[in-house]
Coordinates of C-alpha atoms in Angstrom, one line a residue:
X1 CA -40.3 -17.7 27.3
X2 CA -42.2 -16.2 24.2
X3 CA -40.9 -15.7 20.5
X4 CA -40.8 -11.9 21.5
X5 CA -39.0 -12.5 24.8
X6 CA -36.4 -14.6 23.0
X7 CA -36.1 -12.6 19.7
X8 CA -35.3 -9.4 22.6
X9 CA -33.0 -11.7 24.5
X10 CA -31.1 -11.9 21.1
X11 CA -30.6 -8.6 20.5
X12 CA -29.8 -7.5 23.8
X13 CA -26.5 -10.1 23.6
X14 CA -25.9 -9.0 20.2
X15 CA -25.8 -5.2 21.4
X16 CA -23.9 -6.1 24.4
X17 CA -21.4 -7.8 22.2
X18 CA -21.1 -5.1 20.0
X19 CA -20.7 -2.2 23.0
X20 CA -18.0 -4.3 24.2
X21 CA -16.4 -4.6 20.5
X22 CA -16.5 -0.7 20.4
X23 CA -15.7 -0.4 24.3
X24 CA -12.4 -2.4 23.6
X25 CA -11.4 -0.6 20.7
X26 CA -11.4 3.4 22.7
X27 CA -9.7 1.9 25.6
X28 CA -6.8 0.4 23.2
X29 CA -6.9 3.3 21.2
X30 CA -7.3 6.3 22.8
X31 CA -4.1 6.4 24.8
X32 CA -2.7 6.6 21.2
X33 CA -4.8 9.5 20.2
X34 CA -3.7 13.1 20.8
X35 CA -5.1 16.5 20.6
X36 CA -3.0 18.9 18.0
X37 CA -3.0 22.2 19.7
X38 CA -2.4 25.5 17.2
X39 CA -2.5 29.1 17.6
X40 CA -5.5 28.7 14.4
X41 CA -6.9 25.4 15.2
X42 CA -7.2 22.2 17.0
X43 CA -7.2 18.7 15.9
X44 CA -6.1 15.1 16.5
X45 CA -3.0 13.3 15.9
X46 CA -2.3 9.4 16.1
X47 CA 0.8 7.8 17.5
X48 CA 2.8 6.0 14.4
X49 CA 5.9 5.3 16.2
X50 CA 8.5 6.5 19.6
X51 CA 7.7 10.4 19.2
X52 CA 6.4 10.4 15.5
X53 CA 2.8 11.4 15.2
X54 CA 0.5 11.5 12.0
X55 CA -1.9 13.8 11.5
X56 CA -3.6 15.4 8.4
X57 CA -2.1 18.3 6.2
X58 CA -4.8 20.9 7.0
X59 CA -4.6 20.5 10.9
X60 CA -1.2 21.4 10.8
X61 CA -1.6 24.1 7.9
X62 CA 1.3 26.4 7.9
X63 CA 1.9 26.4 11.4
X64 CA 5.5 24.5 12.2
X65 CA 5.3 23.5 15.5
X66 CA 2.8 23.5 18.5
X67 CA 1.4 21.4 21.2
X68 CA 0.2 17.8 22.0
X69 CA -2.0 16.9 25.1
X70 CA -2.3 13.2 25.6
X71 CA -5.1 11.2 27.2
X72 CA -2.6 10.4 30.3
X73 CA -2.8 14.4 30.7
X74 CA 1.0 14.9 29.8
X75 CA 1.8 17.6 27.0
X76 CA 4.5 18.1 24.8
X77 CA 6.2 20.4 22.0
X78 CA 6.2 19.4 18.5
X79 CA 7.6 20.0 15.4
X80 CA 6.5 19.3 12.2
X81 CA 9.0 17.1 10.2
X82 CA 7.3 16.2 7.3
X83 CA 3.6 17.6 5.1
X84 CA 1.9 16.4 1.7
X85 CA -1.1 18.2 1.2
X86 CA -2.0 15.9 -1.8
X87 CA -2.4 13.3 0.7
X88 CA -3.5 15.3 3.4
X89 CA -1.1 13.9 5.7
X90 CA 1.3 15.5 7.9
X91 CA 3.9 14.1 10.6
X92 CA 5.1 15.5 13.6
X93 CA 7.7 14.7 16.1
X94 CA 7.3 15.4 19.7
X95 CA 10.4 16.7 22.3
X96 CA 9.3 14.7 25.1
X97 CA 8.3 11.5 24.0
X98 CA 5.1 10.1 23.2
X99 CA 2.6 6.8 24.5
X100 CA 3.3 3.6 22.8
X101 CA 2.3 3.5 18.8
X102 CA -1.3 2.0 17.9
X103 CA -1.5 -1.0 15.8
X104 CA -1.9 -0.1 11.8
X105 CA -3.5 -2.6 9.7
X106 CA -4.5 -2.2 6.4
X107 CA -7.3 -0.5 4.9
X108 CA -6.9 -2.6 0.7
X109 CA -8.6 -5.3 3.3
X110 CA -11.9 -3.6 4.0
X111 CA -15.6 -4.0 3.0
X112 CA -18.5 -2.1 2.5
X113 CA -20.2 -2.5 5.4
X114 CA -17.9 -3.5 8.1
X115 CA -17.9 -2.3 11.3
X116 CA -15.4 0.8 12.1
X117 CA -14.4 3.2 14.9
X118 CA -13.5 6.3 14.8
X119 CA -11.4 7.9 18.0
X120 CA -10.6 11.0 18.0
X121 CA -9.8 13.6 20.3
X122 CA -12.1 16.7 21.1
X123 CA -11.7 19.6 23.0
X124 CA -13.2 18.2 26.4
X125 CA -11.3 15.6 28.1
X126 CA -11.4 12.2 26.8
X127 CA -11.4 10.6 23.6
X128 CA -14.4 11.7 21.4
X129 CA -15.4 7.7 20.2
X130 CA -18.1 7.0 17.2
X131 CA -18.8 3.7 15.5
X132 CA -20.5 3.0 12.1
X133 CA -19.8 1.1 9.3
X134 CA -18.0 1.6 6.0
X135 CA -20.3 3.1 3.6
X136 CA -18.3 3.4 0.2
X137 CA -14.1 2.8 -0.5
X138 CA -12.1 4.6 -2.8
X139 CA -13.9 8.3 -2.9
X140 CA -12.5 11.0 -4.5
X141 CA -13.6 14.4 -3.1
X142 CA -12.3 17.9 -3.9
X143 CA -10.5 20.2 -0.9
X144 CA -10.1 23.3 -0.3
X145 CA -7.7 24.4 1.8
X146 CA -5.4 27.0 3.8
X147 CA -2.3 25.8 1.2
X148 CA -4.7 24.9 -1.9
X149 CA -7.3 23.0 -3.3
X150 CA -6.7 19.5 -4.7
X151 CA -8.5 16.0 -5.4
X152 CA -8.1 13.6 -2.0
X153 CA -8.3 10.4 -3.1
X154 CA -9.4 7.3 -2.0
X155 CA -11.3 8.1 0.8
X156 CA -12.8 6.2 3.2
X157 CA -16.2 7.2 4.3
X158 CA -18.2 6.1 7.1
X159 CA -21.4 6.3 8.7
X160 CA -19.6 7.8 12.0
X161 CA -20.4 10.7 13.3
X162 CA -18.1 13.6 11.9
X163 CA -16.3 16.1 14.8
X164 CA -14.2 18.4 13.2
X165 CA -11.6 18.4 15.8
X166 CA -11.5 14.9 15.0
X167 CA -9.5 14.9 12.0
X168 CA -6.1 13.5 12.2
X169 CA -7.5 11.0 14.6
X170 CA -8.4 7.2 14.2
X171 CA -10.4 5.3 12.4
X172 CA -9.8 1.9 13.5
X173 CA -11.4 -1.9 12.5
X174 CA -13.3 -4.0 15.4
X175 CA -9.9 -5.4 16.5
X176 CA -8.7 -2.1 17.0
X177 CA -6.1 -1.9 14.1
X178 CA -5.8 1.6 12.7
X179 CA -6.8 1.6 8.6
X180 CA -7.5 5.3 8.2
X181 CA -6.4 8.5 9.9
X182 CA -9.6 10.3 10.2
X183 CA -10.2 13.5 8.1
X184 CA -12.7 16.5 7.1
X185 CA -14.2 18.0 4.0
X186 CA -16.2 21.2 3.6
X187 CA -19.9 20.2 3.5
X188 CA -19.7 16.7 3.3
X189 CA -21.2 15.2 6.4
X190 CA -20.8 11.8 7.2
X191 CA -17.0 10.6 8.3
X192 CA -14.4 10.5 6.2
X193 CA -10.8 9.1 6.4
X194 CA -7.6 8.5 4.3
X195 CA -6.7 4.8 4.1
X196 CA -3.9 3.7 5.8
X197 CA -2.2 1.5 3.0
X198 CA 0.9 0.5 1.9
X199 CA 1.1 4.0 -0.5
X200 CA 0.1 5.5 2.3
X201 CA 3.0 3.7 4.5
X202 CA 5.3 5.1 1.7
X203 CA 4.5 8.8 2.3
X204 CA 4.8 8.8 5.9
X205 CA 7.9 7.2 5.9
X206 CA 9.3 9.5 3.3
X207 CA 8.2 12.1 5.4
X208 CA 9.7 11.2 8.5
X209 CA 13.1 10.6 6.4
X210 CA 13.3 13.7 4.0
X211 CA 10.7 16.0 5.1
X212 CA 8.5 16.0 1.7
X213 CA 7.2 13.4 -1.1
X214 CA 8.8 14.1 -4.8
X215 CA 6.0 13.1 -6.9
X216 CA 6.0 12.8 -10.3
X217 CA 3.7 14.2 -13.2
X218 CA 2.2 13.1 -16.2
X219 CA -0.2 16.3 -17.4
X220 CA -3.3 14.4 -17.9
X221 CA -7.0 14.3 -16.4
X222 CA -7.9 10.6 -16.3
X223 CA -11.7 9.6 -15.3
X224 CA -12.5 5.8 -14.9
X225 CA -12.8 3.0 -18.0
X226 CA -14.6 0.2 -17.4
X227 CA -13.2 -2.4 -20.0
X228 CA -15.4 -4.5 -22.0
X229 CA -13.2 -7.9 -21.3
X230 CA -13.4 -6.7 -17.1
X231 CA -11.2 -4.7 -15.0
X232 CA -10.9 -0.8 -16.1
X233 CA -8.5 1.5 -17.3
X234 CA -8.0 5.3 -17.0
X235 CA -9.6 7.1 -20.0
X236 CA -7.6 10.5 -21.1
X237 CA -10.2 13.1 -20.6
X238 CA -7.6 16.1 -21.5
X239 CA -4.3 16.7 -21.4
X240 CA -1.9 19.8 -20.1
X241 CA -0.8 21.3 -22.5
X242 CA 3.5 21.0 -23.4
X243 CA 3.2 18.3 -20.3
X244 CA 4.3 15.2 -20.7
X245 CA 1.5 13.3 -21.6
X246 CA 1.2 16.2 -24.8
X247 CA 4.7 15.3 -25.6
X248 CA 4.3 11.6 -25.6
X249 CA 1.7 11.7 -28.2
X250 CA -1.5 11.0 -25.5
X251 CA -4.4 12.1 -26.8
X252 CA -8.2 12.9 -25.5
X253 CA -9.6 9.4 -25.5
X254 CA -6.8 7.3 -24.9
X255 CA -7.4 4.5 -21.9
X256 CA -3.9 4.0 -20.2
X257 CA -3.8 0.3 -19.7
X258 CA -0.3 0.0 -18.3
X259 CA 2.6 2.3 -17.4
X260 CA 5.7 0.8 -17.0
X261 CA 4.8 -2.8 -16.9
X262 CA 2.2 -2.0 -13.6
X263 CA -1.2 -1.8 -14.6
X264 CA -3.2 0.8 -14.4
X265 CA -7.1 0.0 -13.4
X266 CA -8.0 3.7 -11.9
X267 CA -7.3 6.8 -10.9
X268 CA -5.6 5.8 -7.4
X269 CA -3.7 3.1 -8.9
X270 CA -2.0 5.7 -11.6
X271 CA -1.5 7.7 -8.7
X272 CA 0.5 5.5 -6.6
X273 CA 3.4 4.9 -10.1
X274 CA 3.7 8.4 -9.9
X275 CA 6.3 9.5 -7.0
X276 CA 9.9 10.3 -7.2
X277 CA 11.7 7.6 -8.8
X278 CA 9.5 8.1 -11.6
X279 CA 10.7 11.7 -12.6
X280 CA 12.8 12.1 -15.5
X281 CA 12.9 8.6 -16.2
X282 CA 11.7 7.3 -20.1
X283 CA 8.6 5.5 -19.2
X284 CA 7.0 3.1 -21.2
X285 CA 2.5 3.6 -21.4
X286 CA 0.3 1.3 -23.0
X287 CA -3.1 2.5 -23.7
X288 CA -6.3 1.4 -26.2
X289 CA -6.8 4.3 -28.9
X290 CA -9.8 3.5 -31.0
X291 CA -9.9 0.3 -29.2
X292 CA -6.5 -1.3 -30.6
X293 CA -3.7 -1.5 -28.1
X294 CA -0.9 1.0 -28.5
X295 CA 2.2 2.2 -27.0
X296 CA 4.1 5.5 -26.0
X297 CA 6.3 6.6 -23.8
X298 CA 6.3 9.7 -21.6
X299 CA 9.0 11.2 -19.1
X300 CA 7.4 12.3 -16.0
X301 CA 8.9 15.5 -14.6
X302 CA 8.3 16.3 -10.5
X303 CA 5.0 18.3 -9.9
X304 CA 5.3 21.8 -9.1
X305 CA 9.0 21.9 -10.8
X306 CA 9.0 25.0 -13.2

């Protein structure tokens, strides 16, 4: 056998493995993997528990109920218990049950680089199935949509092969965990998908309990601070004004440090201190201001309260 013949032998069990890597991961997953059915639009929807589907905010829209079509062929209604467009997630609860829930792992464990899989499900038959790798964690890309435009952050994107009626759908790691339900932004083009973590865990859950997610808010536009001594910060790039960063004494220039005795390293992770049982509630903040450490304290109030 030649150097060439054994380099190509290589590769060919290489490839095999990793078709059967991918080929395992559809057949586990797609069972789990609905199409959303709308009278505006179509998407995908991922089975998180006994009759409890997840799906993203703009595939369900303003519509409040519609129909799912499993890969086993049966349909059901559904209604929608639960959205958070700041997420982009959405969760919906079918009449007739559902297929058993996929396995969700989680995405504060992946790499640049590793191997993903994203099923969703088209309009054809069948699950729509692309693999790639993970390209870059922790993206923040503005959305526009039916409800209103926001920052989704904390993206996942991939190499995969975007579909748009794959969004709500599965992006899942070669043992065929779920660590991202699969979504879409206006003119970006490669595959894109909203970590499944344990803040994400949080909102789904509060959604399937109370139907919304109380977040709180600070009034401030934070960009990333990379610190000197390592780690980061969130630098204050403005502030609302009469919110309650203003009122705290937060000024242009500030890097928040700390809030509350959690620290605070970037956008995302200032994010996740902010939901309900942080509104109204004196909160302490520690920030640098001309590079000497400082303290205020702010009391969050809920977003979109008057």
């Amino acid at each position: 056998m030649s150097a060439r013949d054994e380099v190509v032998g290589v590769d060919e069990v290489e490839r095999d493995a990793y078709s059967r890597a991918v080929i395992g991961v559809a057949a586990e997953v797609a069972p789990r993997v609905a199409r959303v059915r709308l009278r505006r639009t179509e998407g995908s929807a991922v089975v998180w528990a006994d009759g409890v589907l997840v799906t993203t905010a703009h595939v369900a829209g303003v519509e409040t109920s519609g129909d799912v079509l499993f890969a086993d062929g049966s349909e059901s209604r559904f209604e929608l218990i639960g959205i958070e467009p700041v997420s982009d997630l959405a969760v919906l609860r079918v009449r007739d049950g559902s297929p058993d829930a996929a396995t969700f792992g989680d995405a504060d464990g992946l790499d640049v680089g590793q191997v993903v899989v994203a099923v969703g499900s088209p309009l054809s038959p069948g699950a729509y199935v692309s693999a790639g790798v993970v390209g870059a964690l922790g993206r923040a890309l503005p959305v526009t949509s039916r409800r209103a435009g926001r920052l989704l952050e904390s993206v996942i994107q991939t190499d995969t092969t975007p579909n748009p009626v794959d969004a709500g759908g599965a992006l899942c790691d070669s043992a065929g965990r779920v660590i991202g339900i699969l979504t879409t932004v206006t003119g970006i083009g490669t595959g894109l998908a909203i970590p499944v973590d344990p803040t994400t865990r949080h909102i789904i859950d509060t959604l399937r309990t109370e139907g919304r997610v109380r977040r709180a808010y600070l009034g401030l536009i934070g960009i990333p601070a990379p610190l000197p001594t390592g780690g980061g910060g969130v630098r204050v790039f403005d502030v609302v004004r009469g919110g309650p960063a203003e009122r705290a004494g937060l000024r242009r220039g500030d890097v928040v440090l700390d809030i509350g005795g959690a620290k605070v390293e970037d956008a995302q992770s200032l994010q996740r201190l902010l939901f309900a049982d942080a509104i109204g509630h004196p909160t302490p903040i520690t920030l640098l201001r001309g590079g000497e450490p400082t303290e205020v304290t702010a009391v969050p109030i809920e977003l979109g309260a008057d």
